[in-house]
Coordinates of N, CA, C and O in Angstrom, one line a residue:
M1 N 0.9 -1.2 0.0 CA 0.0 0.0 0.0 C 0.9 1.2 0.0 O 1.9 1.3 0.8
A2 N 0.6 2.2 -0.8 CA 1.3 3.4 -0.9 C 1.1 4.3 0.3 O 0.0 4.3 0.9
R3 N 2.1 5.1 0.6 CA 1.9 6.0 1.8 C 1.0 7.2 1.3 O 1.1 7.7 0.2
I4 N 0.1 7.5 2.2 CA -0.8 8.7 2.0 C -0.3 9.9 2.7 O 0.1 9.8 3.9
T5 N -0.1 11.0 2.0 CA 0.3 12.2 2.6 C -0.8 13.3 2.6 O -1.5 13.3 1.6
V6 N -0.8 14.1 3.6 CA -1.7 15.2 3.7 C -0.9 16.4 4.1 O -0.2 16.4 5.1
H7 N -1.0 17.5 3.3 CA -0.2 18.7 3.6 C -1.0 19.9 3.2 O -2.0 19.9 2.5
V8 N -0.5 21.1 3.7 CA -1.1 22.4 3.4 C -0.3 23.0 2.3 O 0.9 23.1 2.5
E9 N -0.9 23.4 1.3 CA -0.2 24.0 0.1 C -0.7 25.4 -0.1 O -1.8 25.7 -0.3
P10 N 0.3 26.4 -0.2 CA -0.1 27.7 -0.5 C -0.4 27.8 -2.0 O 0.1 27.1 -2.8
R11 N -1.4 28.7 -2.3 CA -1.9 28.9 -3.6 C -2.0 30.3 -4.1 O -2.2 31.2 -3.2
H12 N -1.9 30.5 -5.4 CA -2.2 31.8 -6.0 C -3.7 32.0 -6.1 O -4.5 31.1 -5.9
A13 N -4.1 33.2 -6.5 CA -5.5 33.5 -6.7 C -6.2 32.6 -7.8 O -7.4 32.3 -7.7
D14 N -5.4 32.1 -8.8 CA -5.9 31.3 -9.8 C -5.9 29.8 -9.4 O -6.1 28.9 -10.2
N15 N -5.6 29.5 -8.1 CA -5.5 28.2 -7.5 C -4.3 27.3 -7.9 O -4.3 26.2 -7.7
S16 N -3.3 28.0 -8.5 CA -2.1 27.2 -8.9 C -1.2 27.3 -7.6 O -1.2 28.2 -6.8
P17 N -0.3 26.3 -7.5 CA 0.6 26.2 -6.3 C 1.5 27.4 -6.3 O 2.0 27.8 -7.3
C18 N 1.8 27.9 -5.1 CA 2.8 29.0 -5.0 C 4.0 28.5 -4.1 O 3.8 28.3 -3.0
D19 N 5.1 28.4 -4.8 CA 6.3 28.0 -4.1 C 7.4 29.1 -4.0 O 8.5 28.8 -3.8
H20 N 6.9 30.3 -4.3 CA 7.9 31.5 -4.3 C 8.1 32.0 -2.9 O 7.2 31.8 -2.0
A21 N 9.2 32.6 -2.6 CA 9.4 33.3 -1.4 C 8.5 34.5 -1.3 O 8.4 35.3 -2.2
V22 N 7.8 34.6 -0.2 CA 6.8 35.7 0.0 C 7.0 36.4 1.3 O 7.6 35.9 2.2
K23 N 6.6 37.7 1.4 CA 6.6 38.4 2.6 C 5.4 38.0 3.5 O 4.5 37.3 3.0
P24 N 5.4 38.4 4.7 CA 4.3 38.0 5.6 C 2.9 38.5 5.1 O 1.9 37.9 5.4
S25 N 2.9 39.5 4.3 CA 1.7 40.0 3.7 C 1.2 39.1 2.6 O 0.0 39.2 2.1
G26 N 2.0 38.1 2.1 CA 1.6 37.3 1.0 C 2.1 37.7 -0.4 O 2.0 37.0 -1.4
R27 N 2.7 38.9 -0.4 CA 3.3 39.5 -1.7 C 4.6 38.9 -1.9 O 5.3 38.5 -1.0
P28 N 5.0 38.7 -3.2 CA 6.3 38.1 -3.5 C 7.5 39.0 -3.0 O 7.4 40.2 -3.1
R29 N 8.5 38.3 -2.5 CA 9.8 39.0 -2.1 C 10.5 39.6 -3.4 O 11.1 40.6 -3.3
D30 N 10.4 38.8 -4.5 CA 11.1 39.2 -5.7 C 10.0 39.6 -6.7 O 9.3 38.8 -7.3
P31 N 9.8 40.9 -6.9 CA 8.8 41.4 -7.8 C 8.9 40.9 -9.3 O 8.0 40.8 -10.0
A32 N 10.1 40.5 -9.7 CA 10.4 40.0 -11.0 C 10.1 38.5 -11.1 O 10.3 37.9 -12.2
S33 N 9.7 37.8 -10.1 CA 9.5 36.4 -10.1 C 8.2 35.9 -10.9 O 8.1 34.8 -11.2
G34 N 7.3 36.9 -11.1 CA 6.1 36.5 -11.9 C 5.0 36.0 -10.9 O 4.0 35.5 -11.4
C35 N 5.3 36.0 -9.6 CA 4.3 35.5 -8.7 C 3.3 36.6 -8.4 O 3.7 37.7 -8.1
S36 N 2.0 36.2 -8.4 CA 1.0 37.2 -8.1 C 0.7 37.3 -6.5 O -0.1 38.1 -6.1
G37 N 1.4 36.4 -5.8 CA 1.2 36.4 -4.3 C 0.3 35.3 -3.8 O -0.5 34.8 -4.6
R38 N 0.5 34.9 -2.6 CA -0.4 33.9 -2.0 C -1.7 34.5 -1.5 O -1.7 35.5 -0.9
T39 N -2.7 33.9 -1.9 CA -4.0 34.4 -1.5 C -4.8 33.4 -0.7 O -5.8 33.7 0.0
Q40 N -4.4 32.1 -0.7 CA -5.2 31.0 0.0 C -4.3 29.8 0.2 O -3.2 29.7 -0.3
F41 N -4.8 28.9 1.0 CA -4.1 27.7 1.3 C -5.1 26.5 1.1 O -6.3 26.7 1.4
A42 N -4.6 25.4 0.6 CA -5.4 24.3 0.4 C -4.9 23.1 1.1 O -3.7 22.9 1.2
V43 N -5.8 22.2 1.6 CA -5.4 20.9 2.2 C -5.4 19.9 1.0 O -6.4 19.8 0.4
V44 N -4.2 19.3 0.8 CA -4.1 18.4 -0.3 C -3.7 17.0 0.2 O -2.7 16.8 0.9
C45 N -4.5 16.0 -0.2 CA -4.3 14.6 0.1 C -3.8 13.9 -1.1 O -4.3 14.1 -2.2
S46 N -2.8 13.0 -0.9 CA -2.2 12.3 -2.1 C -3.2 11.3 -2.7 O -3.1 10.9 -3.8
E47 N -4.2 10.9 -1.9 CA -5.3 10.0 -2.4 C -6.5 10.7 -2.9 O -7.1 10.3 -3.9
H48 N -6.9 11.8 -2.2 CA -8.2 12.4 -2.6 C -8.0 13.8 -3.3 O -9.0 14.4 -3.7
G49 N -6.8 14.3 -3.4 CA -6.6 15.6 -4.0 C -7.0 16.7 -3.0 O -6.8 16.5 -1.8
D50 N -7.5 17.8 -3.5 CA -7.9 18.9 -2.6 C -9.0 18.4 -1.6 O -10.0 17.8 -2.1
V51 N -8.9 18.8 -0.4 CA -9.9 18.4 0.6 C -10.5 19.7 1.2 O -9.8 20.5 1.7
G52 N -11.8 19.8 1.1 CA -12.5 21.0 1.6 C -12.2 22.2 0.7 O -11.6 22.1 -0.4
G53 N -12.6 23.3 1.2 CA -12.5 24.6 0.4 C -11.2 25.2 0.7 O -10.4 24.8 1.5
P54 N -10.9 26.4 0.0 CA -9.7 27.1 0.3 C -9.8 27.8 1.7 O -10.9 28.2 2.1
Y55 N -8.6 28.0 2.3 CA -8.5 28.7 3.6 C -7.7 29.9 3.3 O -6.7 29.9 2.6
H56 N -8.1 31.1 3.9 CA -7.3 32.3 3.6 C -6.2 32.5 4.6 O -5.3 33.4 4.4
V57 N -6.1 31.7 5.6 CA -5.1 31.8 6.6 C -4.6 30.3 6.9 O -5.4 29.4 7.1
K58 N -3.3 30.2 6.9 CA -2.7 28.8 7.0 C -3.1 28.2 8.4 O -3.3 27.0 8.4
V59 N -3.2 29.0 9.4 CA -3.5 28.4 10.7 C -4.9 27.8 10.8 O -5.2 26.9 11.6
L60 N -5.8 28.2 9.8 CA -7.1 27.5 9.7 C -7.1 26.3 8.9 O -7.9 25.4 9.1
A61 N -6.1 26.2 8.0 CA -6.0 25.0 7.1 C -5.3 23.8 7.9 O -5.6 22.7 7.6
E62 N -4.4 24.1 8.8 CA -3.7 23.1 9.5 C -4.6 22.1 10.3 O -4.4 20.9 10.2
P63 N -5.6 22.6 11.0 CA -6.5 21.6 11.7 C -7.3 20.8 10.7 O -7.6 19.6 11.0
A64 N -7.6 21.3 9.6 CA -8.4 20.5 8.6 C -7.5 19.4 8.0 O -7.9 18.3 7.8
A65 N -6.2 19.7 7.9 CA -5.2 18.7 7.4 C -5.1 17.6 8.5 O -5.1 16.4 8.2
V66 N -5.0 18.0 9.8 CA -4.9 17.0 10.9 C -6.2 16.1 10.9 O -6.1 14.9 11.0
D67 N -7.4 16.7 10.8 CA -8.6 16.0 10.8 C -8.7 15.0 9.6 O -9.1 13.8 9.8
H68 N -8.3 15.4 8.4 CA -8.3 14.5 7.3 C -7.3 13.3 7.5 O -7.6 12.2 7.2
R69 N -6.1 13.6 8.1 CA -5.1 12.6 8.4 C -5.7 11.6 9.4 O -5.5 10.4 9.2
Q70 N -6.4 12.1 10.4 CA -7.0 11.2 11.4 C -8.1 10.3 10.7 O -8.3 9.2 11.2
E71 N -8.8 10.8 9.7 CA -9.9 10.0 9.1 C -9.2 8.8 8.4 O -9.7 7.7 8.4
H72 N -8.0 9.0 7.8 CA -7.3 7.9 7.1 C -6.8 6.9 8.2 O -6.9 5.7 8.0
R73 N -6.4 7.4 9.3 CA -5.9 6.5 10.4 C -7.1 5.7 10.9 O -6.9 4.5 11.2
A74 N -8.2 6.3 11.1 CA -9.4 5.6 11.6 C -9.8 4.5 10.6 O -10.2 3.4 11.0
A75 N -9.8 4.9 9.3 CA -10.2 3.9 8.3 C -9.3 2.7 8.3 O -9.7 1.5 8.1
L76 N -8.0 2.9 8.5 CA -7.0 1.8 8.5 C -7.2 0.9 9.8 O -7.1 -0.3 9.7
A77 N -7.5 1.6 10.9 CA -7.8 0.9 12.2 C -9.0 0.0 12.1 O -9.1 -1.0 12.7
A78 N -10.0 0.4 11.3 CA -11.3 -0.3 11.2 C -11.1 -1.5 10.3 O -12.0 -2.4 10.4
R79 N -10.1 -1.7 9.6 CA -9.9 -2.8 8.7 C -9.6 -4.1 9.5 O -9.0 -4.3 10.4

């Protein structure tokens, strides 16, 4: 069985992943990088893809990631 991972991923306004260095405001540190800035965070599961809706603050997305991870653990324990 493949390992299932659940993580919080920063996203641009168009829902594409943002892996650029950004300031605390979400704006890019390098204006020439082509990054439009982080506007949301998504919980991404390797088995289910995006889980739930977008979160505008990472601290709100982290509990959702933990909850989804716990759902996988509970499903494995029930087998």
